[in-house]
Amino acid sequence: MKDINQVLLNPIRSRILQFVASHETATAGEIASLMTDVPRTTLYRHLKILTESHVITVVDETRVRGSVERTYALNIKAISDINTTENALQNAFGFLMKIYGDFAEYFSNPDVNPGADKIFLSNSGLLLSDEEFDEFLFQLSELLKKHINNAPDGKRKQRSISFISSPSNDERKGKNK
């Protein structure tokens, strides 16, 4: 099995996982109908990697015109096993290195235009109770759901937006009490 961070942080596999998560189950055909910018052979290759890595699982197989159509679902147990306290630092490092690699690749091209490409970095400290933070996360989730399954239309571009919630050093040191 590949390094799990390489599996999860690939942009095509990330889109597949988002689709399956938002629909609970999905066939390759259903995923392909949204991801028209990804060739079918590439889509099947990424589905195979996700299946072999046990991140998704085949929950049904149906015969359709001489071939087998598989229905996929997230493997919640495997994902839970990855998201442990013991793996948290490694997962965060892999996540940050993926973003760094994307930026390094982008800026290696001398013709880039960060303004036109709407590249930005932002870091905000929010003072929120647990209840307020839960509401914030819910609102953020609703905003993402509104756009996550947009179909390509010739004008849309794939954009990578990453979020990290981390403890504040001030909070840990007791400075916000």
Short mmCIF file of N, CA and C in Angstrom, two decimals:
data_model
loop_
_atom_site.label_atom_id
_atom_site.label_comp_id
_atom_site.label_asym_id
_atom_site.label_seq_id
_atom_site.Cartn_x
_atom_site.Cartn_y
_atom_site.Cartn_z
N MET A 1 0.84 -1.18 0.00
CA MET A 1 0.00 0.00 0.00
C MET A 1 0.88 1.24 0.00
N LYS A 2 0.44 2.24 -0.73
CA LYS A 2 1.15 3.52 -0.77
C LYS A 2 1.04 4.21 0.58
N ASP A 3 1.91 5.21 0.79
CA ASP A 3 1.78 6.05 1.97
C ASP A 3 0.38 6.64 1.98
N ILE A 4 -0.31 6.53 3.09
CA ILE A 4 -1.71 6.94 3.15
C ILE A 4 -1.88 8.42 2.85
N ASN A 5 -0.89 9.24 3.21
CA ASN A 5 -0.99 10.67 2.89
C ASN A 5 -0.94 10.89 1.38
N GLN A 6 -0.12 10.11 0.67
CA GLN A 6 -0.09 10.21 -0.79
C GLN A 6 -1.43 9.79 -1.37
N VAL A 7 -2.03 8.79 -0.77
CA VAL A 7 -3.33 8.31 -1.25
C VAL A 7 -4.40 9.38 -1.05
N LEU A 8 -4.48 9.92 0.15
CA LEU A 8 -5.58 10.82 0.48
C LEU A 8 -5.41 12.22 -0.08
N LEU A 9 -4.20 12.68 -0.26
CA LEU A 9 -3.98 14.07 -0.64
C LEU A 9 -3.87 14.30 -2.15
N ASN A 10 -3.99 13.25 -2.94
CA ASN A 10 -4.00 13.42 -4.39
C ASN A 10 -5.28 14.16 -4.78
N PRO A 11 -5.20 15.19 -5.63
CA PRO A 11 -6.40 15.99 -5.93
C PRO A 11 -7.54 15.21 -6.59
N ILE A 12 -7.23 14.27 -7.46
CA ILE A 12 -8.30 13.49 -8.10
C ILE A 12 -8.94 12.56 -7.08
N ARG A 13 -8.11 11.88 -6.29
CA ARG A 13 -8.66 10.98 -5.27
C ARG A 13 -9.44 11.77 -4.21
N SER A 14 -8.99 12.96 -3.90
CA SER A 14 -9.70 13.81 -2.95
C SER A 14 -11.10 14.14 -3.48
N ARG A 15 -11.19 14.45 -4.77
CA ARG A 15 -12.50 14.74 -5.37
C ARG A 15 -13.40 13.50 -5.36
N ILE A 16 -12.82 12.34 -5.63
CA ILE A 16 -13.59 11.09 -5.58
C ILE A 16 -14.14 10.88 -4.18
N LEU A 17 -13.28 11.05 -3.18
CA LEU A 17 -13.70 10.85 -1.79
C LEU A 17 -14.78 11.84 -1.40
N GLN A 18 -14.65 13.08 -1.83
CA GLN A 18 -15.68 14.08 -1.52
C GLN A 18 -17.02 13.68 -2.14
N PHE A 19 -16.98 13.19 -3.38
CA PHE A 19 -18.21 12.77 -4.05
C PHE A 19 -18.85 11.60 -3.30
N VAL A 20 -18.06 10.58 -3.00
CA VAL A 20 -18.59 9.40 -2.31
C VAL A 20 -19.11 9.79 -0.93
N ALA A 21 -18.38 10.64 -0.22
CA ALA A 21 -18.82 11.06 1.12
C ALA A 21 -20.14 11.81 1.06
N SER A 22 -20.32 12.65 0.06
CA SER A 22 -21.54 13.45 0.00
C SER A 22 -22.74 12.65 -0.52
N HIS A 23 -22.49 11.51 -1.17
CA HIS A 23 -23.58 10.69 -1.71
C HIS A 23 -23.73 9.35 -0.97
N GLU A 24 -22.90 9.07 -0.01
CA GLU A 24 -22.85 7.82 0.76
C GLU A 24 -22.36 6.63 -0.06
N THR A 25 -22.89 6.44 -1.26
CA THR A 25 -22.37 5.43 -2.18
C THR A 25 -22.34 6.03 -3.57
N ALA A 26 -21.51 5.46 -4.43
CA ALA A 26 -21.43 5.95 -5.81
C ALA A 26 -20.80 4.90 -6.70
N THR A 27 -21.24 4.88 -7.94
CA THR A 27 -20.62 4.03 -8.95
C THR A 27 -19.58 4.87 -9.70
N ALA A 28 -18.72 4.19 -10.44
CA ALA A 28 -17.73 4.90 -11.25
C ALA A 28 -18.42 5.81 -12.26
N GLY A 29 -19.53 5.34 -12.81
CA GLY A 29 -20.28 6.14 -13.78
C GLY A 29 -20.82 7.42 -13.17
N GLU A 30 -21.33 7.32 -11.94
CA GLU A 30 -21.85 8.52 -11.26
C GLU A 30 -20.72 9.51 -10.98
N ILE A 31 -19.59 9.00 -10.54
CA ILE A 31 -18.44 9.86 -10.28
C ILE A 31 -17.96 10.50 -11.58
N ALA A 32 -17.88 9.70 -12.63
CA ALA A 32 -17.42 10.20 -13.93
C ALA A 32 -18.33 11.28 -14.49
N SER A 33 -19.63 11.20 -14.18
CA SER A 33 -20.56 12.21 -14.70
C SER A 33 -20.28 13.59 -14.13
N LEU A 34 -19.71 13.65 -12.95
CA LEU A 34 -19.33 14.93 -12.36
C LEU A 34 -17.90 15.32 -12.74
N MET A 35 -17.03 14.34 -12.83
CA MET A 35 -15.62 14.60 -13.09
C MET A 35 -15.31 14.41 -14.58
N THR A 36 -15.99 15.16 -15.42
CA THR A 36 -15.84 15.01 -16.87
C THR A 36 -14.46 15.43 -17.36
N ASP A 37 -13.71 16.14 -16.53
CA ASP A 37 -12.36 16.56 -16.91
C ASP A 37 -11.32 15.48 -16.65
N VAL A 38 -11.74 14.36 -16.06
CA VAL A 38 -10.82 13.26 -15.74
C VAL A 38 -11.14 12.09 -16.67
N PRO A 39 -10.16 11.63 -17.46
CA PRO A 39 -10.40 10.48 -18.34
C PRO A 39 -10.83 9.25 -17.54
N ARG A 40 -11.70 8.44 -18.14
CA ARG A 40 -12.23 7.26 -17.45
C ARG A 40 -11.13 6.33 -16.96
N THR A 41 -10.10 6.11 -17.78
CA THR A 41 -9.02 5.21 -17.36
C THR A 41 -8.32 5.76 -16.12
N THR A 42 -8.14 7.06 -16.06
CA THR A 42 -7.52 7.69 -14.89
C THR A 42 -8.42 7.54 -13.68
N LEU A 43 -9.71 7.74 -13.86
CA LEU A 43 -10.67 7.59 -12.76
C LEU A 43 -10.62 6.17 -12.21
N TYR A 44 -10.64 5.18 -13.09
CA TYR A 44 -10.60 3.78 -12.64
C TYR A 44 -9.29 3.46 -11.92
N ARG A 45 -8.19 4.03 -12.39
CA ARG A 45 -6.90 3.81 -11.72
C ARG A 45 -6.94 4.36 -10.29
N HIS A 46 -7.53 5.55 -10.12
CA HIS A 46 -7.61 6.14 -8.78
C HIS A 46 -8.60 5.39 -7.89
N LEU A 47 -9.69 4.90 -8.46
CA LEU A 47 -10.61 4.07 -7.68
C LEU A 47 -9.92 2.80 -7.21
N LYS A 48 -9.08 2.22 -8.06
CA LYS A 48 -8.33 1.02 -7.68
C LYS A 48 -7.38 1.32 -6.52
N ILE A 49 -6.68 2.45 -6.59
CA ILE A 49 -5.75 2.83 -5.51
C ILE A 49 -6.51 3.03 -4.21
N LEU A 50 -7.66 3.71 -4.26
CA LEU A 50 -8.46 3.95 -3.06
C LEU A 50 -8.99 2.64 -2.49
N THR A 51 -9.37 1.71 -3.37
CA THR A 51 -9.87 0.41 -2.92
C THR A 51 -8.75 -0.43 -2.32
N GLU A 52 -7.60 -0.48 -3.00
CA GLU A 52 -6.47 -1.26 -2.48
C GLU A 52 -5.93 -0.68 -1.17
N SER A 53 -6.11 0.60 -0.96
CA SER A 53 -5.67 1.25 0.28
C SER A 53 -6.74 1.15 1.37
N HIS A 54 -7.87 0.53 1.04
CA HIS A 54 -8.98 0.30 1.97
C HIS A 54 -9.64 1.59 2.43
N VAL A 55 -9.49 2.66 1.68
CA VAL A 55 -10.15 3.93 2.03
C VAL A 55 -11.60 3.89 1.57
N ILE A 56 -11.84 3.26 0.41
CA ILE A 56 -13.21 2.99 -0.03
C ILE A 56 -13.34 1.49 -0.18
N THR A 57 -14.56 1.04 -0.18
CA THR A 57 -14.82 -0.39 -0.30
C THR A 57 -15.95 -0.61 -1.30
N VAL A 58 -15.95 -1.76 -1.94
CA VAL A 58 -17.02 -2.12 -2.86
C VAL A 58 -18.16 -2.69 -2.02
N VAL A 59 -19.34 -2.05 -2.11
CA VAL A 59 -20.49 -2.50 -1.32
C VAL A 59 -21.52 -3.23 -2.17
N ASP A 60 -21.37 -3.15 -3.50
CA ASP A 60 -22.31 -3.85 -4.38
C ASP A 60 -21.67 -4.02 -5.75
N GLU A 61 -22.02 -5.10 -6.41
CA GLU A 61 -21.59 -5.34 -7.79
C GLU A 61 -22.81 -5.77 -8.58
N THR A 62 -23.04 -5.09 -9.71
CA THR A 62 -24.20 -5.36 -10.56
C THR A 62 -23.73 -5.59 -11.98
N ARG A 63 -24.28 -6.62 -12.62
CA ARG A 63 -23.96 -6.86 -14.03
C ARG A 63 -24.72 -5.87 -14.90
N VAL A 64 -23.97 -5.14 -15.72
CA VAL A 64 -24.57 -4.17 -16.64
C VAL A 64 -23.95 -4.39 -18.02
N ARG A 65 -24.78 -4.84 -18.98
CA ARG A 65 -24.33 -5.04 -20.36
C ARG A 65 -22.99 -5.78 -20.45
N GLY A 66 -22.88 -6.88 -19.76
CA GLY A 66 -21.69 -7.72 -19.88
C GLY A 66 -20.51 -7.33 -19.00
N SER A 67 -20.61 -6.24 -18.28
CA SER A 67 -19.52 -5.87 -17.37
C SER A 67 -20.09 -5.72 -15.96
N VAL A 68 -19.20 -5.57 -15.01
CA VAL A 68 -19.61 -5.45 -13.61
C VAL A 68 -19.49 -3.99 -13.19
N GLU A 69 -20.61 -3.45 -12.70
CA GLU A 69 -20.60 -2.09 -12.17
C GLU A 69 -20.50 -2.17 -10.65
N ARG A 70 -19.45 -1.56 -10.12
CA ARG A 70 -19.22 -1.59 -8.68
C ARG A 70 -19.77 -0.32 -8.03
N THR A 71 -20.34 -0.50 -6.86
CA THR A 71 -20.80 0.63 -6.05
C THR A 71 -19.84 0.75 -4.88
N TYR A 72 -19.33 1.96 -4.68
CA TYR A 72 -18.32 2.22 -3.66
C TYR A 72 -18.91 3.01 -2.49
N ALA A 73 -18.31 2.81 -1.32
CA ALA A 73 -18.64 3.60 -0.13
C ALA A 73 -17.35 3.84 0.64
N LEU A 74 -17.37 4.87 1.47
CA LEU A 74 -16.20 5.12 2.32
C LEU A 74 -16.04 3.98 3.30
N ASN A 75 -14.81 3.61 3.60
CA ASN A 75 -14.51 2.61 4.61
C ASN A 75 -14.24 3.38 5.91
N ILE A 76 -15.31 3.64 6.64
CA ILE A 76 -15.22 4.49 7.83
C ILE A 76 -14.24 3.92 8.85
N LYS A 77 -14.20 2.60 9.01
CA LYS A 77 -13.27 2.00 9.98
C LYS A 77 -11.83 2.31 9.60
N ALA A 78 -11.47 2.13 8.34
CA ALA A 78 -10.09 2.40 7.91
C ALA A 78 -9.74 3.86 8.08
N ILE A 79 -10.68 4.74 7.75
CA ILE A 79 -10.42 6.17 7.90
C ILE A 79 -10.27 6.52 9.38
N SER A 80 -11.08 5.91 10.24
CA SER A 80 -10.96 6.14 11.68
C SER A 80 -9.63 5.63 12.21
N ASP A 81 -9.17 4.50 11.67
CA ASP A 81 -7.87 3.95 12.09
C ASP A 81 -6.72 4.87 11.71
N ILE A 82 -6.86 5.60 10.61
CA ILE A 82 -5.83 6.54 10.16
C ILE A 82 -5.82 7.78 11.04
N ASN A 83 -7.02 8.24 11.41
CA ASN A 83 -7.16 9.49 12.18
C ASN A 83 -7.06 9.22 13.67
N THR A 84 -5.89 8.85 14.12
CA THR A 84 -5.66 8.61 15.54
C THR A 84 -4.72 9.67 16.09
N THR A 85 -4.70 9.79 17.39
CA THR A 85 -3.79 10.73 18.03
C THR A 85 -2.35 10.37 17.69
N GLU A 86 -2.05 9.07 17.63
CA GLU A 86 -0.69 8.63 17.32
C GLU A 86 -0.27 9.06 15.91
N ASN A 87 -1.21 9.10 14.98
CA ASN A 87 -0.91 9.45 13.59
C ASN A 87 -1.09 10.93 13.29
N ALA A 88 -1.59 11.70 14.24
CA ALA A 88 -1.96 13.09 13.97
C ALA A 88 -0.80 13.92 13.44
N LEU A 89 0.35 13.83 14.07
CA LEU A 89 1.49 14.64 13.64
C LEU A 89 1.94 14.23 12.24
N GLN A 90 2.01 12.93 11.98
CA GLN A 90 2.39 12.45 10.64
C GLN A 90 1.36 12.88 9.60
N ASN A 91 0.07 12.78 9.93
CA ASN A 91 -0.98 13.20 9.00
C ASN A 91 -0.88 14.70 8.71
N ALA A 92 -0.65 15.50 9.75
CA ALA A 92 -0.51 16.96 9.56
C ALA A 92 0.71 17.27 8.71
N PHE A 93 1.81 16.58 8.97
CA PHE A 93 3.03 16.80 8.19
C PHE A 93 2.80 16.46 6.72
N GLY A 94 2.17 15.33 6.47
CA GLY A 94 1.87 14.93 5.09
C GLY A 94 0.97 15.94 4.40
N PHE A 95 -0.02 16.41 5.12
CA PHE A 95 -0.95 17.41 4.59
C PHE A 95 -0.21 18.70 4.23
N LEU A 96 0.62 19.18 5.14
CA LEU A 96 1.37 20.41 4.90
C LEU A 96 2.39 20.24 3.78
N MET A 97 3.04 19.09 3.71
CA MET A 97 4.02 18.85 2.64
C MET A 97 3.34 18.77 1.27
N LYS A 98 2.12 18.24 1.23
CA LYS A 98 1.37 18.21 -0.03
C LYS A 98 1.08 19.63 -0.49
N ILE A 99 0.66 20.49 0.42
CA ILE A 99 0.39 21.89 0.06
C ILE A 99 1.69 22.56 -0.37
N TYR A 100 2.77 22.32 0.37
CA TYR A 100 4.07 22.89 0.00
C TYR A 100 4.48 22.43 -1.40
N GLY A 101 4.31 21.15 -1.68
CA GLY A 101 4.66 20.61 -3.00
C GLY A 101 3.84 21.26 -4.11
N ASP A 102 2.55 21.47 -3.84
CA ASP A 102 1.70 22.13 -4.83
C ASP A 102 2.18 23.56 -5.10
N PHE A 103 2.53 24.29 -4.03
CA PHE A 103 3.04 25.65 -4.20
C PHE A 103 4.39 25.64 -4.92
N ALA A 104 5.27 24.72 -4.56
CA ALA A 104 6.59 24.65 -5.20
C ALA A 104 6.43 24.37 -6.69
N GLU A 105 5.54 23.46 -7.05
CA GLU A 105 5.31 23.16 -8.46
C GLU A 105 4.72 24.37 -9.17
N TYR A 106 3.76 25.02 -8.55
CA TYR A 106 3.12 26.20 -9.16
C TYR A 106 4.16 27.29 -9.42
N PHE A 107 4.96 27.61 -8.40
CA PHE A 107 5.91 28.72 -8.52
C PHE A 107 7.17 28.35 -9.31
N SER A 108 7.32 27.08 -9.69
CA SER A 108 8.46 26.70 -10.53
C SER A 108 8.26 27.16 -11.97
N ASN A 109 7.05 27.51 -12.32
CA ASN A 109 6.74 28.02 -13.66
C ASN A 109 6.98 29.54 -13.66
N PRO A 110 7.86 30.05 -14.52
CA PRO A 110 8.16 31.49 -14.51
C PRO A 110 7.00 32.37 -14.97
N ASP A 111 5.98 31.78 -15.58
CA ASP A 111 4.87 32.56 -16.12
C ASP A 111 3.65 32.61 -15.21
N VAL A 112 3.80 32.22 -13.94
CA VAL A 112 2.64 32.21 -13.05
C VAL A 112 2.19 33.63 -12.73
N ASN A 113 0.91 33.74 -12.39
CA ASN A 113 0.34 35.02 -11.99
C ASN A 113 -0.54 34.78 -10.77
N PRO A 114 0.04 34.86 -9.56
CA PRO A 114 -0.72 34.55 -8.35
C PRO A 114 -1.98 35.40 -8.19
N GLY A 115 -1.93 36.67 -8.61
CA GLY A 115 -3.11 37.52 -8.51
C GLY A 115 -4.24 37.02 -9.39
N ALA A 116 -3.92 36.74 -10.65
CA ALA A 116 -4.94 36.25 -11.59
C ALA A 116 -5.44 34.86 -11.18
N ASP A 117 -4.55 34.05 -10.59
CA ASP A 117 -4.93 32.70 -10.17
C ASP A 117 -5.58 32.68 -8.79
N LYS A 118 -5.69 33.86 -8.17
CA LYS A 118 -6.35 34.02 -6.86
C LYS A 118 -5.69 33.17 -5.77
N ILE A 119 -4.36 33.18 -5.76
CA ILE A 119 -3.59 32.47 -4.74
C ILE A 119 -3.56 33.33 -3.48
N PHE A 120 -3.82 32.73 -2.34
CA PHE A 120 -3.72 33.49 -1.10
C PHE A 120 -3.38 32.56 0.06
N LEU A 121 -2.81 33.13 1.08
CA LEU A 121 -2.55 32.46 2.35
C LEU A 121 -3.21 33.31 3.42
N SER A 122 -3.81 32.68 4.38
CA SER A 122 -4.46 33.42 5.45
C SER A 122 -4.36 32.63 6.74
N ASN A 123 -4.19 33.34 7.83
CA ASN A 123 -4.15 32.71 9.14
C ASN A 123 -4.92 33.62 10.09
N SER A 124 -5.97 33.11 10.68
CA SER A 124 -6.80 33.91 11.57
C SER A 124 -6.93 33.21 12.91
N GLY A 125 -6.81 33.97 13.96
CA GLY A 125 -7.07 33.46 15.30
C GLY A 125 -8.47 33.88 15.71
N LEU A 126 -9.31 32.93 16.06
CA LEU A 126 -10.68 33.22 16.45
C LEU A 126 -10.87 32.86 17.92
N LEU A 127 -11.50 33.73 18.65
CA LEU A 127 -11.82 33.47 20.05
C LEU A 127 -13.26 32.97 20.10
N LEU A 128 -13.44 31.65 20.23
CA LEU A 128 -14.77 31.04 20.16
C LEU A 128 -14.93 30.01 21.26
N SER A 129 -16.14 29.94 21.81
CA SER A 129 -16.45 28.84 22.73
C SER A 129 -16.56 27.57 21.90
N ASP A 130 -16.61 26.41 22.56
CA ASP A 130 -16.77 25.16 21.82
C ASP A 130 -18.07 25.17 21.02
N GLU A 131 -19.14 25.71 21.60
CA GLU A 131 -20.42 25.78 20.90
C GLU A 131 -20.33 26.70 19.69
N GLU A 132 -19.69 27.85 19.85
CA GLU A 132 -19.52 28.78 18.73
C GLU A 132 -18.65 28.15 17.63
N PHE A 133 -17.62 27.42 18.04
CA PHE A 133 -16.74 26.78 17.06
C PHE A 133 -17.50 25.69 16.30
N ASP A 134 -18.33 24.92 17.01
CA ASP A 134 -19.16 23.91 16.35
C ASP A 134 -20.08 24.57 15.31
N GLU A 135 -20.68 25.70 15.67
CA GLU A 135 -21.55 26.42 14.73
C GLU A 135 -20.75 26.94 13.54
N PHE A 136 -19.55 27.46 13.79
CA PHE A 136 -18.67 27.93 12.72
C PHE A 136 -18.35 26.79 11.76
N LEU A 137 -17.99 25.62 12.31
CA LEU A 137 -17.66 24.47 11.47
C LEU A 137 -18.88 24.01 10.67
N PHE A 138 -20.06 24.05 11.28
CA PHE A 138 -21.28 23.68 10.57
C PHE A 138 -21.52 24.64 9.40
N GLN A 139 -21.38 25.93 9.64
CA GLN A 139 -21.59 26.93 8.58
C GLN A 139 -20.56 26.75 7.46
N LEU A 140 -19.32 26.49 7.83
CA LEU A 140 -18.28 26.26 6.83
C LEU A 140 -18.60 25.02 6.00
N SER A 141 -19.04 23.97 6.67
CA SER A 141 -19.41 22.74 5.98
C SER A 141 -20.56 22.98 5.00
N GLU A 142 -21.56 23.73 5.42
CA GLU A 142 -22.69 24.04 4.55
C GLU A 142 -22.24 24.83 3.33
N LEU A 143 -21.34 25.78 3.52
CA LEU A 143 -20.82 26.57 2.41
C LEU A 143 -20.07 25.68 1.41
N LEU A 144 -19.25 24.78 1.92
CA LEU A 144 -18.51 23.86 1.04
C LEU A 144 -19.46 22.93 0.30
N LYS A 145 -20.47 22.40 0.98
CA LYS A 145 -21.43 21.49 0.34
C LYS A 145 -22.13 22.16 -0.83
N LYS A 146 -22.34 23.47 -0.72
CA LYS A 146 -23.02 24.22 -1.77
C LYS A 146 -22.24 24.16 -3.09
N HIS A 147 -20.92 24.03 -3.01
CA HIS A 147 -20.08 24.11 -4.21
C HIS A 147 -19.32 22.82 -4.53
N ILE A 148 -19.29 21.87 -3.64
CA ILE A 148 -18.37 20.74 -3.77
C ILE A 148 -18.67 19.84 -4.97
N ASN A 149 -19.91 19.77 -5.40
CA ASN A 149 -20.25 18.91 -6.53
C ASN A 149 -20.54 19.69 -7.80
N ASN A 150 -19.98 20.89 -7.91
CA ASN A 150 -20.13 21.65 -9.16
C ASN A 150 -19.55 20.84 -10.31
N ALA A 151 -20.26 20.81 -11.40
CA ALA A 151 -19.77 20.11 -12.60
C ALA A 151 -18.93 21.07 -13.43
N PRO A 152 -17.93 20.54 -14.12
CA PRO A 152 -17.15 21.41 -15.02
C PRO A 152 -18.08 22.03 -16.07
N ASP A 153 -17.83 23.29 -16.40
CA ASP A 153 -18.67 23.96 -17.40
C ASP A 153 -17.87 24.81 -18.38
N GLY A 154 -16.57 24.63 -18.40
CA GLY A 154 -15.72 25.42 -19.29
C GLY A 154 -15.17 26.68 -18.65
N LYS A 155 -15.87 27.20 -17.64
CA LYS A 155 -15.40 28.40 -16.93
C LYS A 155 -14.79 28.06 -15.57
N ARG A 156 -15.25 26.97 -14.98
CA ARG A 156 -14.80 26.61 -13.64
C ARG A 156 -13.39 26.04 -13.69
N LYS A 157 -12.63 26.33 -12.64
CA LYS A 157 -11.27 25.80 -12.49
C LYS A 157 -11.23 24.99 -11.20
N GLN A 158 -10.45 23.93 -11.20
CA GLN A 158 -10.23 23.19 -9.97
C GLN A 158 -9.42 24.06 -9.03
N ARG A 159 -9.93 24.31 -7.85
CA ARG A 159 -9.23 25.14 -6.86
C ARG A 159 -9.03 24.32 -5.59
N SER A 160 -7.86 24.40 -5.05
CA SER A 160 -7.55 23.66 -3.83
C SER A 160 -7.66 24.62 -2.65
N ILE A 161 -8.56 24.30 -1.74
CA ILE A 161 -8.74 25.11 -0.53
C ILE A 161 -8.50 24.19 0.65
N SER A 162 -7.58 24.55 1.50
CA SER A 162 -7.21 23.71 2.64
C SER A 162 -7.52 24.43 3.94
N PHE A 163 -7.99 23.68 4.91
CA PHE A 163 -8.27 24.24 6.23
C PHE A 163 -7.56 23.41 7.28
N ILE A 164 -7.05 24.09 8.28
CA ILE A 164 -6.45 23.41 9.42
C ILE A 164 -6.94 24.12 10.67
N SER A 165 -7.44 23.38 11.60
CA SER A 165 -7.75 23.94 12.91
C SER A 165 -6.68 23.41 13.85
N SER A 166 -5.95 24.32 14.45
CA SER A 166 -4.86 23.89 15.33
C SER A 166 -4.97 24.62 16.66
N PRO A 167 -4.39 24.04 17.68
CA PRO A 167 -4.42 24.71 18.98
C PRO A 167 -3.58 25.99 18.92
N SER A 168 -4.03 26.96 19.66
CA SER A 168 -3.29 28.21 19.76
C SER A 168 -2.22 28.07 20.82
N ASN A 169 -1.01 28.50 20.51
CA ASN A 169 0.04 28.46 21.53
C ASN A 169 -0.32 29.32 22.72
N ASP A 170 -0.99 30.46 22.49
CA ASP A 170 -1.42 31.31 23.59
C ASP A 170 -2.40 30.57 24.50
N GLU A 171 -3.34 29.84 23.90
CA GLU A 171 -4.32 29.09 24.68
C GLU A 171 -3.62 28.01 25.50
N ARG A 172 -2.69 27.30 24.86
CA ARG A 172 -1.96 26.23 25.54
C ARG A 172 -1.17 26.77 26.72
N LYS A 173 -0.63 27.98 26.58
CA LYS A 173 0.18 28.58 27.64
C LYS A 173 -0.67 29.33 28.66
N GLY A 174 -2.00 29.32 28.47
CA GLY A 174 -2.89 29.96 29.44
C GLY A 174 -2.99 31.46 29.31
N LYS A 175 -2.62 32.04 28.18
CA LYS A 175 -2.64 33.50 28.03
C LYS A 175 -4.02 34.04 27.69
N ASN A 176 -4.98 33.20 27.32
CA ASN A 176 -6.31 33.69 26.95
C ASN A 176 -7.33 33.49 28.06
N LYS A 177 -6.89 33.19 29.22
CA LYS A 177 -7.83 32.89 30.32
C LYS A 177 -8.27 34.15 31.02
#
